[in-house]
Short mmCIF file of C-alpha atoms in Angstrom, two decimals:
data_model
loop_
_atom_site.label_atom_id
_atom_site.label_comp_id
_atom_site.label_asym_id
_atom_site.label_seq_id
_atom_site.Cartn_x
_atom_site.Cartn_y
_atom_site.Cartn_z
CA MET F 1 -10.29 12.18 -0.83
CA ALA F 2 -6.86 11.69 0.75
CA GLY F 3 -4.75 8.69 -0.19
CA PRO F 4 -2.28 6.60 1.46
CA LYS F 5 0.26 8.53 3.11
CA THR F 6 3.08 6.10 2.49
CA ARG F 7 3.87 6.16 -1.06
CA PRO F 8 6.97 6.28 -3.25
CA THR F 9 9.22 9.53 -3.39
CA THR F 10 12.05 10.75 -5.08
CA ALA F 11 13.88 11.72 -1.85
CA SER F 12 17.30 10.28 -2.12
CA VAL F 13 17.93 7.46 -0.04
CA SER F 14 21.76 7.94 1.16
CA LYS F 15 20.72 11.25 2.37
CA HIS F 16 18.43 10.09 4.44
CA LEU F 17 20.61 7.00 5.34
CA ALA F 18 23.86 9.54 6.05
CA SER F 19 21.38 12.01 8.22
CA LEU F 20 21.08 9.09 10.83
CA PRO F 21 22.83 10.25 14.08
CA SER F 22 23.96 7.39 15.08
CA PRO F 23 27.45 5.94 13.11
CA GLU F 24 26.39 2.45 14.21
CA ARG F 25 22.88 2.47 13.18
CA ARG F 26 23.77 4.22 9.82
CA ALA F 27 26.10 1.66 9.20
CA ASP F 28 23.57 -1.01 10.10
CA CYS F 29 21.41 0.28 7.99
CA GLN F 30 23.08 0.58 5.11
CA ALA F 31 24.39 -3.07 5.50
CA ILE F 32 20.39 -3.94 5.42
CA ALA F 33 19.80 -2.04 2.43
CA ARG F 34 22.37 -3.88 0.96
CA MET F 35 21.43 -7.20 1.80
CA LEU F 36 17.59 -6.10 0.70
CA GLU F 37 18.87 -4.49 -2.82
CA ARG F 38 20.67 -8.35 -3.46
CA ALA F 39 17.55 -10.32 -2.61
CA THR F 40 15.23 -8.01 -4.45
CA LYS F 41 17.26 -7.13 -7.39
CA ALA F 42 15.64 -3.77 -6.67
CA LYS F 43 16.97 -0.25 -6.10
CA PRO F 44 16.54 1.27 -2.91
CA VAL F 45 13.66 4.16 -3.03
CA MET F 46 11.97 6.34 -0.30
CA TRP F 47 8.36 5.56 0.59
CA GLY F 48 6.87 8.37 2.68
CA GLU F 49 9.64 10.12 4.89
CA ASN F 50 11.42 7.10 6.68
CA ILE F 51 10.41 3.66 5.12
CA ILE F 52 13.06 2.52 2.36
CA GLY F 53 11.42 -0.07 0.11
CA PHE F 54 12.53 -2.14 -2.22
CA GLY F 55 10.25 -3.44 -5.47
CA ASN F 56 6.74 -2.98 -5.83
CA GLU F 57 4.38 -6.01 -5.07
CA PRO F 58 0.52 -4.58 -4.09
CA VAL F 59 -1.24 -5.90 -1.41
CA VAL F 60 -4.37 -7.24 -1.64
CA TYR F 61 -7.12 -7.17 0.36
CA ALA F 62 -10.36 -9.22 0.91
CA ASN F 63 -12.39 -6.74 -0.51
CA GLY F 64 -10.17 -7.05 -3.83
CA SER F 65 -9.24 -3.77 -3.28
CA THR F 66 -4.91 -3.27 -3.62
CA MET F 67 -2.98 -0.75 -1.95
CA ASP F 68 1.03 -0.14 -3.56
CA TRP F 69 3.74 -1.72 -0.81
CA PRO F 70 7.05 -2.47 -1.71
CA LEU F 71 8.26 -5.89 -1.96
CA MET F 72 10.46 -5.56 1.05
CA ALA F 73 11.11 -2.65 3.22
CA PHE F 74 12.85 -1.42 6.60
CA ALA F 75 13.14 2.11 8.50
CA SER F 76 15.31 3.27 11.21
CA ARG F 77 12.85 3.98 14.30
CA ALA F 78 13.54 5.34 17.54
CA GLN F 79 14.28 2.02 18.90
CA ASP F 80 14.62 -0.18 16.45
CA ILE F 81 15.15 -0.82 13.01
CA VAL F 82 11.89 -2.25 12.06
CA LEU F 83 12.10 -4.73 8.46
CA TYR F 84 8.78 -5.08 6.73
CA GLY F 85 7.24 -8.05 4.78
CA LEU F 86 9.59 -10.97 6.59
CA ARG F 87 6.46 -13.06 7.54
CA SER F 88 6.40 -14.75 3.73
CA ALA F 89 9.50 -16.62 4.33
CA ASP F 90 8.82 -20.15 4.38
CA GLY F 91 9.91 -22.00 7.86
CA PHE F 92 9.54 -17.84 9.58
CA THR F 93 9.43 -18.87 12.90
CA GLN F 94 12.72 -21.20 12.76
CA ARG F 95 14.04 -18.18 10.73
CA LEU F 96 13.53 -15.93 13.39
CA ALA F 97 14.63 -17.89 15.98
CA ALA F 98 17.94 -17.94 13.96
CA ILE F 99 18.47 -14.50 14.17
CA ALA F 100 17.33 -13.70 17.94
CA PRO F 101 17.36 -11.33 19.93
CA ALA F 102 15.34 -9.89 17.02
CA LYS F 103 11.65 -9.76 17.52
CA LEU F 104 8.66 -10.01 15.94
CA LYS F 105 6.28 -6.68 16.76
CA GLY F 106 3.30 -5.97 15.05
CA GLY F 107 4.01 -7.78 11.97
CA CYS F 108 6.99 -6.59 11.31
CA VAL F 109 10.79 -7.94 12.38
CA HIS F 110 12.71 -5.27 15.17
CA VAL F 111 16.37 -5.28 15.23
CA LYS F 112 18.02 -3.40 17.88
CA ARG F 113 21.82 -3.66 16.59
CA LEU F 114 22.91 -5.81 13.51
CA ALA F 115 25.99 -6.76 15.49
CA ASP F 116 23.46 -8.77 18.19
CA VAL F 117 22.26 -11.33 15.24
CA ASP F 118 23.24 -13.57 12.84
CA ALA F 119 24.08 -11.43 9.72
CA VAL F 120 24.13 -14.84 7.66
CA ALA F 121 20.12 -15.96 8.73
CA LEU F 122 19.25 -12.53 8.60
CA GLU F 123 19.94 -12.62 4.85
CA ALA F 124 18.53 -16.17 4.23
CA LEU F 125 15.23 -14.89 5.90
CA ILE F 126 15.50 -11.92 3.74
CA ALA F 127 16.02 -14.22 0.71
CA ALA F 128 13.39 -16.53 1.64
CA ALA F 129 10.63 -13.98 2.38
CA VAL F 130 11.08 -12.27 -1.03
CA LYS F 131 10.70 -15.85 -2.48
CA GLY F 132 7.51 -16.67 -0.72
CA ARG F 133 6.26 -12.96 -1.61
CA LEU F 134 6.86 -13.49 -5.46
CA GLN F 135 5.04 -16.93 -5.24
CA LYS F 136 2.31 -15.92 -3.30
CA ALA F 137 1.77 -12.73 -5.89
CA LYS F 138 2.47 -15.60 -8.48
CA ALA F 139 0.08 -18.00 -7.53
CA ALA F 140 -2.66 -15.37 -6.76
CA PRO F 141 -5.54 -15.50 -9.55
CA LYS F 142 -5.49 -12.83 -11.96
CA LYS F 143 -7.99 -9.82 -11.21
CA THR F 144 -10.00 -9.14 -14.43
CA THR F 145 -10.66 -5.40 -14.93
CA LYS F 146 -14.24 -4.57 -16.24
CA ARG F 147 -14.87 -1.45 -18.05
CA THR F 148 -16.75 0.85 -15.95
CA GLN F 149 -19.66 2.08 -17.26
CA PRO F 150 -19.44 6.19 -18.34
CA LEU F 151 -21.49 8.47 -16.65
CA SER F 152 -24.48 9.37 -17.75
CA PRO F 153 -25.49 12.33 -19.12
CA ASP F 154 -27.82 13.53 -16.52
CA THR F 155 -25.54 12.39 -13.81
CA ALA F 156 -22.77 14.54 -14.79
CA ALA F 157 -24.86 17.64 -15.09
CA TYR F 158 -26.43 17.06 -11.69
CA ASN F 159 -22.48 16.93 -10.31
CA ALA F 160 -22.09 20.11 -12.93
CA ALA F 161 -24.87 22.45 -11.14
CA LEU F 162 -23.80 21.94 -7.67
CA ALA F 163 -21.73 24.33 -5.71
CA PRO F 164 -17.43 23.96 -5.91
CA ALA F 165 -17.50 21.70 -2.50
CA ASP F 166 -19.74 19.59 -3.06
CA ARG F 167 -19.35 19.00 -6.67
CA GLU F 168 -15.79 17.63 -5.70
CA ILE F 169 -17.03 15.47 -3.37
CA CYS F 170 -19.72 14.50 -5.65
CA GLU F 171 -17.39 13.85 -8.52
CA VAL F 172 -15.39 11.24 -5.91
CA LEU F 173 -18.41 9.72 -5.53
CA ALA F 174 -19.48 9.20 -8.50
CA ARG F 175 -15.45 7.73 -9.41
CA GLU F 176 -14.91 5.45 -6.55
CA ILE F 177 -18.60 4.07 -7.43
CA GLY F 178 -17.93 3.43 -10.72
CA ARG F 179 -14.76 1.49 -9.86
CA ALA F 180 -16.46 -0.59 -7.14
CA LEU F 181 -19.25 -1.25 -9.56
CA PRO F 182 -17.99 -1.19 -12.87
CA GLU F 183 -20.66 -3.03 -14.10
CA ALA F 184 -23.68 -1.07 -12.77
CA GLU F 185 -25.64 1.44 -14.89
CA ASN F 186 -26.12 5.23 -13.24
CA ARG F 187 -28.81 7.86 -13.95
CA VAL F 188 -30.43 10.34 -11.97
CA TRP F 189 -33.50 8.45 -10.32
CA HIS F 190 -35.99 10.73 -7.68
CA ARG F 191 -34.03 13.48 -8.61
CA HIS F 192 -30.64 12.54 -7.52
CA PRO F 193 -27.80 9.86 -9.24
CA VAL F 194 -28.14 6.35 -8.32
CA TRP F 195 -26.43 3.41 -9.68
CA PHE F 196 -28.38 0.20 -10.93
CA LEU F 197 -27.16 -3.85 -11.09
CA ASP F 198 -30.01 -5.56 -12.80
CA GLY F 199 -32.10 -2.82 -12.60
CA ASN F 200 -32.09 -2.78 -9.01
CA PRO F 201 -31.02 0.56 -7.52
CA VAL F 202 -28.29 -0.27 -5.34
CA VAL F 203 -26.15 2.80 -3.94
CA GLY F 204 -26.60 6.10 -4.70
CA TYR F 205 -25.86 10.25 -3.42
CA SER F 206 -28.12 12.99 -2.85
CA ALA F 207 -26.34 17.03 -2.20
CA LEU F 208 -28.28 18.34 0.92
CA LYS F 209 -28.08 21.20 2.52
CA GLY F 210 -24.68 21.62 4.46
CA ALA F 211 -23.96 17.51 3.50
CA VAL F 212 -23.68 14.99 0.85
#
């Protein structure tokens, strides 16, 4: 099962910035990187091929799932420099107006040229956004980690008896169901693995001819 494509890598940030074709864009990105490093007190890291991230503050979705993401990040795109995470700043609308002609597009702040915006106001916006994200993370209720019930011997045997392609799928399904329902008990029921909560069957899977 494929994971998210935007993940931290060991690629060189300095080499990535040096590869930008425009000297002005290169200088602008280097200056923004310094602002973000000062605000986050974290070293830059490449996320995927183009995003430069600082720190790590997982995004928590409504269903409780999380995704790793930088505390702050930016990327040099074809038309603009795109900054991620700035909407966490208090008074964001007023702060955005202070760095006009920068614009908000798709939840991110887009800057064409650093010379066009108030650099002091931009750095203040970045600092406020970092503060806002950290405060939000601190105020969020701590997620209690529940111990996942072990895979029953009959479920493990069911998976092991499958053809390799089906076995791989079923092992992933078993793992993800266990993570989503840590309190559920599993066993083979009516000839296929099923997970039970309070004695009630809630989810399962079955390997059929050509499909799972």
